[in-house]
Short mmCIF file of C-alpha atoms and ligand atoms in Angstrom, two decimals:
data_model
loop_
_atom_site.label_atom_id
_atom_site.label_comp_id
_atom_site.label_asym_id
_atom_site.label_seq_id
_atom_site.Cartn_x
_atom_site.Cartn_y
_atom_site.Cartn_z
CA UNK A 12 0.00 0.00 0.00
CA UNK A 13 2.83 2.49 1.30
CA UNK A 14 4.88 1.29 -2.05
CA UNK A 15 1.49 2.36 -4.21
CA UNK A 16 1.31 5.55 -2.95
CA UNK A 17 5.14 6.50 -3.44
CA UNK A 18 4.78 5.02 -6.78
CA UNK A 19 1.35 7.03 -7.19
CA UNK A 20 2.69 10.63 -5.95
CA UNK A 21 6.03 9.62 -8.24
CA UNK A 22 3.03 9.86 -11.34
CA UNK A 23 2.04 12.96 -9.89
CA UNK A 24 5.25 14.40 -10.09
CA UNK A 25 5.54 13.36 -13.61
CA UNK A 26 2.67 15.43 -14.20
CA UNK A 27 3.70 18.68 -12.39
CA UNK A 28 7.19 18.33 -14.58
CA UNK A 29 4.84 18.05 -17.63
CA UNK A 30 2.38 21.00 -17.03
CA UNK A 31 5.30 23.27 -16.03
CA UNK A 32 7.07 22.54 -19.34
CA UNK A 33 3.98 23.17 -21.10
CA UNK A 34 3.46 26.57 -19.48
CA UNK A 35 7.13 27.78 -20.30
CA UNK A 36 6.06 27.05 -24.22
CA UNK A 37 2.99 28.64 -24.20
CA UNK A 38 4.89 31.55 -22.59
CA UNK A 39 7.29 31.72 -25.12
CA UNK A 40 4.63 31.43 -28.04
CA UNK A 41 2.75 34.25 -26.33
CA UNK A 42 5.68 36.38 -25.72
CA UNK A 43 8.25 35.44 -28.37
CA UNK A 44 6.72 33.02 -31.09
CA UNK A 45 6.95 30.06 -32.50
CA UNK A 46 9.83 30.53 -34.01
CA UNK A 47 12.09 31.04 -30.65
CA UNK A 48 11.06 27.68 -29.79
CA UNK A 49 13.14 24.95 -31.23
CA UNK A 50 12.04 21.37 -31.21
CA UNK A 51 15.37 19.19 -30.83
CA UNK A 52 13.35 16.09 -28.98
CA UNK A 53 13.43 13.83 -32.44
CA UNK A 54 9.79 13.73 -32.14
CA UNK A 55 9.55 16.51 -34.68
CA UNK A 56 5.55 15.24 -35.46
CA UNK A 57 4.50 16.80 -38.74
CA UNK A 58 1.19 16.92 -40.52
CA UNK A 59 1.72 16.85 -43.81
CA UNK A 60 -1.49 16.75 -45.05
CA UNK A 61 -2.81 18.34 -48.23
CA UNK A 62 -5.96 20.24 -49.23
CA UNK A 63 -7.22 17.85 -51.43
CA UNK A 64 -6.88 15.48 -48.00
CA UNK A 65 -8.67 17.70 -46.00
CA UNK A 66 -12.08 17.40 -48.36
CA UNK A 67 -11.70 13.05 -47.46
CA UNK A 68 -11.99 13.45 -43.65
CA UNK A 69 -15.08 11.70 -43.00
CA UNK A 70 -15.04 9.29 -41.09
CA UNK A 71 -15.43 6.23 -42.94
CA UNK A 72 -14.26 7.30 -46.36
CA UNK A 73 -11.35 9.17 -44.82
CA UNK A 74 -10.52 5.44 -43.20
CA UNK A 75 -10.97 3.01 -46.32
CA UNK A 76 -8.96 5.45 -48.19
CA UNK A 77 -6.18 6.24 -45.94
CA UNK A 78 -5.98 2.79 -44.60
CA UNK A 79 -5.10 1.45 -47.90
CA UNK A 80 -2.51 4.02 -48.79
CA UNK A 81 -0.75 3.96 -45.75
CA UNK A 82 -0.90 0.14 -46.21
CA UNK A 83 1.11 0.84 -49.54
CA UNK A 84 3.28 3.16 -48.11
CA UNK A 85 3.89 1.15 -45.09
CA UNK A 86 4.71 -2.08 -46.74
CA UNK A 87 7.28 -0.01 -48.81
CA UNK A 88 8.96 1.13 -46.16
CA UNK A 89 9.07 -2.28 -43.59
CA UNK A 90 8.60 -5.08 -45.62
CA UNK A 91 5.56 -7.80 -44.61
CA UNK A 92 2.09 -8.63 -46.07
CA UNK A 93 -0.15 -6.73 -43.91
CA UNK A 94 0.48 -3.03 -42.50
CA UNK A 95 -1.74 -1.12 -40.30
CA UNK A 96 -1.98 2.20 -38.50
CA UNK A 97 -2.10 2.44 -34.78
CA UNK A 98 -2.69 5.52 -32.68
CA UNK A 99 0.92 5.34 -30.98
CA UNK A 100 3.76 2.83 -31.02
CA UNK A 101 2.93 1.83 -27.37
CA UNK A 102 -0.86 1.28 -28.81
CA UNK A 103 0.51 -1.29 -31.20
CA UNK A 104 2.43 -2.85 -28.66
CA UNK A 105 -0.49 -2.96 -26.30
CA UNK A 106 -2.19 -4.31 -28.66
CA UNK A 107 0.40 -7.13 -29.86
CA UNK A 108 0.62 -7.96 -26.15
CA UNK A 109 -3.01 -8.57 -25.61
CA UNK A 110 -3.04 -10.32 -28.45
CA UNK A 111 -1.00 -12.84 -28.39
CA UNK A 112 -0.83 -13.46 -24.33
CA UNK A 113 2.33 -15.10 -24.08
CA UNK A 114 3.08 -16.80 -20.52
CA UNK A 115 6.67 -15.49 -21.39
CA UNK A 116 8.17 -12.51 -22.77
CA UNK A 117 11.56 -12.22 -23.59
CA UNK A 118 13.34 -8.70 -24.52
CA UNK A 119 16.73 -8.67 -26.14
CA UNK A 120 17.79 -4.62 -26.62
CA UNK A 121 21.30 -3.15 -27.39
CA UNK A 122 20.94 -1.40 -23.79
CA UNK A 123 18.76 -0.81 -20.94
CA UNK A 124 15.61 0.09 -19.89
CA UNK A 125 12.89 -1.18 -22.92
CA UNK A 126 10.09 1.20 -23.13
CA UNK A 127 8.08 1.41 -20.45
CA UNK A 128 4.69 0.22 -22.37
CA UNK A 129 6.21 -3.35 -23.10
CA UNK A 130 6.12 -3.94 -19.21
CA UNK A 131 3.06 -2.64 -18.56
CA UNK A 132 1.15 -4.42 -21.28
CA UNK A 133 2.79 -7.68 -20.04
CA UNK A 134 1.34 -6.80 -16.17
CA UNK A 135 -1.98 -6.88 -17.60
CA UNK A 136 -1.63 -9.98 -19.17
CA UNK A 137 0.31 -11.40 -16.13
CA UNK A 138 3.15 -12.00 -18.50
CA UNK A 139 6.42 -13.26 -17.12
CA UNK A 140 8.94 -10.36 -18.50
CA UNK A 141 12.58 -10.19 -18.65
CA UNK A 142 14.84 -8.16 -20.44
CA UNK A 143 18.42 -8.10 -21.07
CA UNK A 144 21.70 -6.72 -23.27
CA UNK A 145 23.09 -10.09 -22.47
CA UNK A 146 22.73 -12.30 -25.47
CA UNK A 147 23.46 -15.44 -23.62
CA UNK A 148 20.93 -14.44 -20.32
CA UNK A 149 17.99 -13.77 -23.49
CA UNK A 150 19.21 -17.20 -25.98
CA UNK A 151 18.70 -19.69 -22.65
CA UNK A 152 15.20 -17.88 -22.12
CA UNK A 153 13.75 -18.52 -24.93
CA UNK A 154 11.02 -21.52 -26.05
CA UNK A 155 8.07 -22.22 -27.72
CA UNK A 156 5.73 -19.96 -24.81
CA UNK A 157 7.88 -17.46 -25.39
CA UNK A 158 6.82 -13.87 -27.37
CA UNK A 159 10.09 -12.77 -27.93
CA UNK A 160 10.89 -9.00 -28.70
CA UNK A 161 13.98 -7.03 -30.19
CA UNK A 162 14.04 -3.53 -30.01
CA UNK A 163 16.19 -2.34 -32.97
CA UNK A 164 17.30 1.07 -31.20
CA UNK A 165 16.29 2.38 -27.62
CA UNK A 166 14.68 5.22 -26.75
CA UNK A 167 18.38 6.82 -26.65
CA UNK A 168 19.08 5.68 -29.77
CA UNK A 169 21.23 3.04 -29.16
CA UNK A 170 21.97 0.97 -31.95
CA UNK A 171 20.76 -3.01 -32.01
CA UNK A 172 24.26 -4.84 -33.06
CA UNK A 173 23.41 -6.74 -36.74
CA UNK A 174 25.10 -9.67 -35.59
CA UNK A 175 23.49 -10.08 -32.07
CA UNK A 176 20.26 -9.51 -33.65
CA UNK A 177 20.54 -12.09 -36.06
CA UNK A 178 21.32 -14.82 -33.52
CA UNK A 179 18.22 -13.99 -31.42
CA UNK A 180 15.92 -14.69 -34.22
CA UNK A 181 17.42 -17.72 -35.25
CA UNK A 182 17.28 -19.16 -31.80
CA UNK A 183 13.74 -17.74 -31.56
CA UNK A 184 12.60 -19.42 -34.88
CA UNK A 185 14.53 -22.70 -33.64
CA UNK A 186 12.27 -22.62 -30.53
CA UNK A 187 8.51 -21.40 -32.70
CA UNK A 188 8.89 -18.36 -30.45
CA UNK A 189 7.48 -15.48 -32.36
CA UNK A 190 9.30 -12.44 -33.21
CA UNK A 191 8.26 -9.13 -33.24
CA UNK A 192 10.71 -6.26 -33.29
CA UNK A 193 9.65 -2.65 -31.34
CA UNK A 194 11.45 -0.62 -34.25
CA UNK A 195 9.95 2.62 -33.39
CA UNK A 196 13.12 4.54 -33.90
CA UNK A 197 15.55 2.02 -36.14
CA UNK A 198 13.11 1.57 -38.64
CA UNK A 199 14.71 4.50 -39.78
CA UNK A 200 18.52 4.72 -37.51
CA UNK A 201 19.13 0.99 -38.58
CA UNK A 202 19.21 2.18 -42.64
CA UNK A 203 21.70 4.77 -41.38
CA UNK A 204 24.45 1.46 -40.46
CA UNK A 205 23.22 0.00 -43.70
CA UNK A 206 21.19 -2.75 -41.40
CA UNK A 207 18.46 -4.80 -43.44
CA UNK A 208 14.85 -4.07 -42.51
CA UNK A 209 13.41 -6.19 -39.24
CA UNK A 210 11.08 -8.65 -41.40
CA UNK A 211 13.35 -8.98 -43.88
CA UNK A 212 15.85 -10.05 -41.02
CA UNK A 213 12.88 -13.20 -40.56
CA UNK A 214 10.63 -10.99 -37.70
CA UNK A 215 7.42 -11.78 -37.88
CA UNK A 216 5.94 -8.41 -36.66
CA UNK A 217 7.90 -4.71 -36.50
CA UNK A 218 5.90 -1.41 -35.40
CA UNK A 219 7.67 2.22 -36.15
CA UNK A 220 6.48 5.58 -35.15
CA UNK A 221 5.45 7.60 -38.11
CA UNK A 222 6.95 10.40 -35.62
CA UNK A 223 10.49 9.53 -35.45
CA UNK A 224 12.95 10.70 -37.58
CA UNK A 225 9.83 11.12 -40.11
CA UNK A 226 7.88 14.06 -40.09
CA UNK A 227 4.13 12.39 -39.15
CA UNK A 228 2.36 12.27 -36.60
CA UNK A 229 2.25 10.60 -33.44
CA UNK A 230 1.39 7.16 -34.75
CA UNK A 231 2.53 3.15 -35.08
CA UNK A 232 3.08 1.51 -37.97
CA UNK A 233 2.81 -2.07 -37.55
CA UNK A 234 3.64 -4.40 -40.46
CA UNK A 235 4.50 -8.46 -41.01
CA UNK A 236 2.60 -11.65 -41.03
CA UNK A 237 -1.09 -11.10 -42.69
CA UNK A 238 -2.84 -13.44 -40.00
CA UNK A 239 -0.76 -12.08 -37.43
CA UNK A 240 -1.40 -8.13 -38.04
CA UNK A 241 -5.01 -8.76 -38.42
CA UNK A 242 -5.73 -10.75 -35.36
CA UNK A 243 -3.65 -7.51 -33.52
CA UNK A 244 -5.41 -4.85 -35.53
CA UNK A 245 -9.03 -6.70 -34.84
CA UNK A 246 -7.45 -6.04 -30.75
CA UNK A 247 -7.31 -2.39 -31.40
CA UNK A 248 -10.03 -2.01 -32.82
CA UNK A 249 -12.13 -3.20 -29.80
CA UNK A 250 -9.98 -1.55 -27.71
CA UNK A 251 -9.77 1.62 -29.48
CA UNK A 252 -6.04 1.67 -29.81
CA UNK A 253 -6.26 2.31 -33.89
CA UNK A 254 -4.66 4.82 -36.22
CA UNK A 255 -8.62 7.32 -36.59
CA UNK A 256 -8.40 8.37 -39.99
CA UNK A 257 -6.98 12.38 -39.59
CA UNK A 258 -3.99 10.26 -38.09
CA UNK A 259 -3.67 7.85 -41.09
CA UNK A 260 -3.92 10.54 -43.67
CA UNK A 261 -0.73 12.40 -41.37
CA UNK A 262 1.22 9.03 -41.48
CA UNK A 263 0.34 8.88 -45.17
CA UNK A 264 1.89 11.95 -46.10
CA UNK A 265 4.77 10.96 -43.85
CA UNK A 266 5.99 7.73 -45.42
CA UNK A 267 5.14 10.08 -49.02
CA UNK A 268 7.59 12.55 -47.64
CA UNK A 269 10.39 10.60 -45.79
CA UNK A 270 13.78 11.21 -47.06
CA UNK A 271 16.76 9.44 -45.95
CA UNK A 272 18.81 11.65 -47.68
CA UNK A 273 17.85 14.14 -45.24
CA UNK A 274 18.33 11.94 -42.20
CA UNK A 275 21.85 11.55 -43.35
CA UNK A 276 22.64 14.88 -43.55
CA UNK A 277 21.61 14.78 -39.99
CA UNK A 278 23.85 11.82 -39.12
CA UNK A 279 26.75 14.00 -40.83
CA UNK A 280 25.79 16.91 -38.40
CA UNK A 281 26.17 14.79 -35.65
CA UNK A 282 28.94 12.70 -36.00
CA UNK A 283 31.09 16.26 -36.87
CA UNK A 284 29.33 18.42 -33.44
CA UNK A 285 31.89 19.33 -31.51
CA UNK A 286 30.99 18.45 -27.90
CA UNK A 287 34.53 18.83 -26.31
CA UNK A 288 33.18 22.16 -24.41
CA UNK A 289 31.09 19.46 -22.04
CA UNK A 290 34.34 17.80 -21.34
CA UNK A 291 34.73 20.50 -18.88
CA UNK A 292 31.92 19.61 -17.11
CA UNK A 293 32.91 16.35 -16.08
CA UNK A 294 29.84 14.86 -17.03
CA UNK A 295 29.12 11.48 -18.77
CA UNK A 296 27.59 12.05 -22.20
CA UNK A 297 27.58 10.09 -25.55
CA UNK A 298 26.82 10.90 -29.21
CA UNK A 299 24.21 9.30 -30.57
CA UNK A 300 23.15 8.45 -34.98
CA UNK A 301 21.59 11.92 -34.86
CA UNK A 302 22.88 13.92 -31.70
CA UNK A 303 23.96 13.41 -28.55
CA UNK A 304 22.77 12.18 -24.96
CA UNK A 305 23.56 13.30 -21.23
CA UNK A 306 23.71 10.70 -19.17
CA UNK A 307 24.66 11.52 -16.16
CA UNK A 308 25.59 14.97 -14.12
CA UNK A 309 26.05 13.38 -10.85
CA UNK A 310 26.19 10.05 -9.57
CA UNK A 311 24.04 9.53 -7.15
CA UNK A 312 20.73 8.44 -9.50
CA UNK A 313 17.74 9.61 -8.30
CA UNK A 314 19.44 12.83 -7.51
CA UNK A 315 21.00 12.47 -11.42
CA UNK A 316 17.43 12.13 -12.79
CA UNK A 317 15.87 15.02 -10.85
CA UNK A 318 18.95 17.27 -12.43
CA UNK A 319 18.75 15.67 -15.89
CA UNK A 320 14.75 17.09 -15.88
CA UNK A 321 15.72 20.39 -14.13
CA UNK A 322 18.35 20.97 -17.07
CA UNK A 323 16.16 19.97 -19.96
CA UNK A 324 13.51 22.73 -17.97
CA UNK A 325 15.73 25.37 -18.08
CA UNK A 326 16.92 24.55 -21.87
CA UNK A 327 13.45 24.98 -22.64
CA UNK A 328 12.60 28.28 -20.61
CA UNK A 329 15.98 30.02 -21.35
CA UNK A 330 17.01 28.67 -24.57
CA UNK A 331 13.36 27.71 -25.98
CA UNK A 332 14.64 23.83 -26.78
CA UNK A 333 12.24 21.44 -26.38
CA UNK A 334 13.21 18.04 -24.93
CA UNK A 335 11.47 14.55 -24.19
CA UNK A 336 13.27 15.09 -20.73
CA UNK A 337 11.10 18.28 -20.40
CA UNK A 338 7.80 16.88 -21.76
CA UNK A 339 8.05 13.52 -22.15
CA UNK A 340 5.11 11.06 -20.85
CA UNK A 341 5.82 9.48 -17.31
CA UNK A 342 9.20 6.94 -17.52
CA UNK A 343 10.09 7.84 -20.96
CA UNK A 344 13.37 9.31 -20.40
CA UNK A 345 16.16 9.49 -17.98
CA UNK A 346 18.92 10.88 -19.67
CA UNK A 347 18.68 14.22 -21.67
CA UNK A 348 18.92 13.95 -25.66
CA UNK A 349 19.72 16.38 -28.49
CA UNK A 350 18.35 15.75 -31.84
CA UNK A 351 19.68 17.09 -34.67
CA UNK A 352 16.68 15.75 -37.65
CA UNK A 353 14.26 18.17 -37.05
CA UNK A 354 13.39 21.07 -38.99
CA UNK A 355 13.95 23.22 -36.31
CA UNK A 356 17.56 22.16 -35.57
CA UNK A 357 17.98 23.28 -39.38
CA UNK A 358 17.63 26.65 -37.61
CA UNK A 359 20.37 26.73 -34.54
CA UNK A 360 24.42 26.29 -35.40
CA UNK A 361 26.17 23.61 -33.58
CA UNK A 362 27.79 26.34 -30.90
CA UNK A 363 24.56 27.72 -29.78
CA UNK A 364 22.67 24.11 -28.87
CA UNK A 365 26.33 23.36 -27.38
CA UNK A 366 26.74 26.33 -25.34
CA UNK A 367 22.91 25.91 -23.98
CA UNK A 368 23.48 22.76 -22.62
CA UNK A 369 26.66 23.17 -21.20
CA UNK A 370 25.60 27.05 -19.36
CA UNK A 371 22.09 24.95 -18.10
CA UNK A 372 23.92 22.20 -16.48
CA UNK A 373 26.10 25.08 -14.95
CA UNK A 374 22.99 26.71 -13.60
CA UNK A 375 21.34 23.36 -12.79
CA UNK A 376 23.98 21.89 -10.47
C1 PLP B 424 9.29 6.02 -28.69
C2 PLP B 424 9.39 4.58 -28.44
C3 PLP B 424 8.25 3.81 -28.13
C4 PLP B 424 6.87 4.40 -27.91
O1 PLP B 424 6.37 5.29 -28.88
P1 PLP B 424 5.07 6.16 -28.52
O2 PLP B 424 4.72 6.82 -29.78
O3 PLP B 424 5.48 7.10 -27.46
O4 PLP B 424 4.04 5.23 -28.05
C5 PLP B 424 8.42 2.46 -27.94
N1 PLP B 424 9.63 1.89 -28.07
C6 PLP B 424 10.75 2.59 -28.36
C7 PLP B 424 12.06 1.88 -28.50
C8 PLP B 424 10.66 3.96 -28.56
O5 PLP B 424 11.77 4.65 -28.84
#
């Protein structure tokens, strides 16, 4: 009981962190504009649409017709026979979860913590859930009650190695364990190390967000196995966890629209960004494909976490950028990440996002 309350008032103070960051932008729009905000959380979540789109937006027309091009779209872009819209990546994998109710879930990722929603949805089903870096700790885990999952790159973008990856789905299709792959960003970071998609790897599922590294909305893309995907789709449906069709016509004009080209571009940007200015600091940070990530400012973790979200707050209130740190939903971050493939960080020179991070961590500790 004590433990549900701390873990209750530690929602609560998700919240407060979430309407506070939302106040500082609507101060800025009000007092400065949009254009002294700058949107470096990767999320960048376009809408694309066009006016000849706008006219389709009823809602079952709108649905039938987007449906089937983002289907097209979709398949282009992740391989499979079946591809379907979902209202967020964690919908899909809700959905996938309820689904399938395994007795076991198994989660092989490049590095620590999975997303959040792959827990919960196995707590509802009362799914046995462990998840690991350690190839050998995931191979011995998995059998034929086994849903196993790969996430391609984490929330940090961390990068899924091709080799590692490739042994967990043999050993998974050895064991009739089925595969699916939580791709939301590598759908897109994987192309960047030349890495083949996640079906055509053998997965048997894969859901991306149509809002990473893709200018679409907030969305999942889920593609693979016909029987599979419909089964999971039929899910959402009853659960209302589907793509509505204003959503689908976004995602649409998304996948239209995605360029790798320009992603690269952004992966040139951030390989060159010099970062040795944070050296200073003695802080532990990383690059990442398209930026970089704070880890840690002091040691101590909690404490580290509570300065990694008071940073990312005062990024956003004295230097307008916009963070997941800052805004994200409750668990999604704890570290502090710069990306560099938005349209807005088309708009700030290396020196200036450098020099705001490293003078807010100065303020902040
Ligand atoms: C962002 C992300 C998700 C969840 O996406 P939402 O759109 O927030 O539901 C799931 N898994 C990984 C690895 C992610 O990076």
């Amino acid at each position: 009981m004590k433990n549900m309350i701390f873990k209750t008032l530690g929602m609560l103070v998700e919240l407060d962190r979430i309407k506070k960051a939302q106040s500082i932008i609507l101060k800025i729009l009000k007092e400065k504009g949009r254009d002294k905000l700058y949107d470096l959380s990767g999320l960048s979540g376009g809408f694309l649409i066009k006016r000849e789109d706008k006219d389709l937006l009823n809602t079952y027309i709108c649905s039938a017709y987007f449906s089937e091009k983002v289907k097209e779209l979709g398949l282009k872009h992740l391989g499979g026979e079946e591809c379907v819209g979902f209202n967020r990546t964690s919908s899909a994998i809700l959905s996938t979860i309820l689904t399938l109710k395994p007795k076991k879930v198994v989660h092989y990722l490049p590095e620590l913590p999975g997303h959040p929603s792959i827990l919960r949805s196995c707590k509802l089903v009362n799914a046995e859930y462990f998840e690991s870096n350690n190839i050998n700790e995931i191979l011995k885990r998995i059998d034929k009650d086994t849903l196993t999952i790969i996430t391609g790159a984490t929330m940090d973008l961390k990068v899924i190695d091709l080799n590692n990856f490739k042994i967990v789905i043999k050993k998974a299709k050895e064991e009739n364990s089925i595969i699916f792959v939580d791709d939301a960003s590598g759908a897109r970071v994987r192309l960047l190390y030349n890495q083949p998609r996640a079906l055509d790897l053998g997965a048997d599922l894969v859901v991306t967000s149509t809002d990473k590294l893709m200018d679409g909305p907030r969305g999942g893309l889920l593609s693979g196995k016909k029987e599979l995907v419909e089964k999971i789709y039929e899910t959402g449906l009853k659960y209302g966890l589907e793509a509505q069709p204003p959503i689908l016509a976004g995602m649409y004009r998304a996948l239209e629209n995605f360029s790798l080209e320009r992603l690269k571009k952004a992966f040139e940007r951030a390989k060159n960004i010099d970062l040795s200015k944070l050296d200073e600091l003695n802080i532990k940070y990383e690059k990442t494909p398209t930026g970089f990530v704070i880890k840690k400012i002091v040691d101590n973790d909690e404490e580290n976490l509570k300065k990694l979200v008071n940073t990312a707050l005062y990024l956003l209130e004295y230097y307008g950028i916009i963070t997941i740190t800052a805004l994200g939903a409750p668990g999604a971050s704890k570290s502090l990440r710069i990306d560099l493939t938005s349209k807005d960080a088309e708009r700030l020179d290396d020196e200036y996002i450098v020099n705001a991070v490293y003078e807010s961590i100065i303020k902040v500790r």
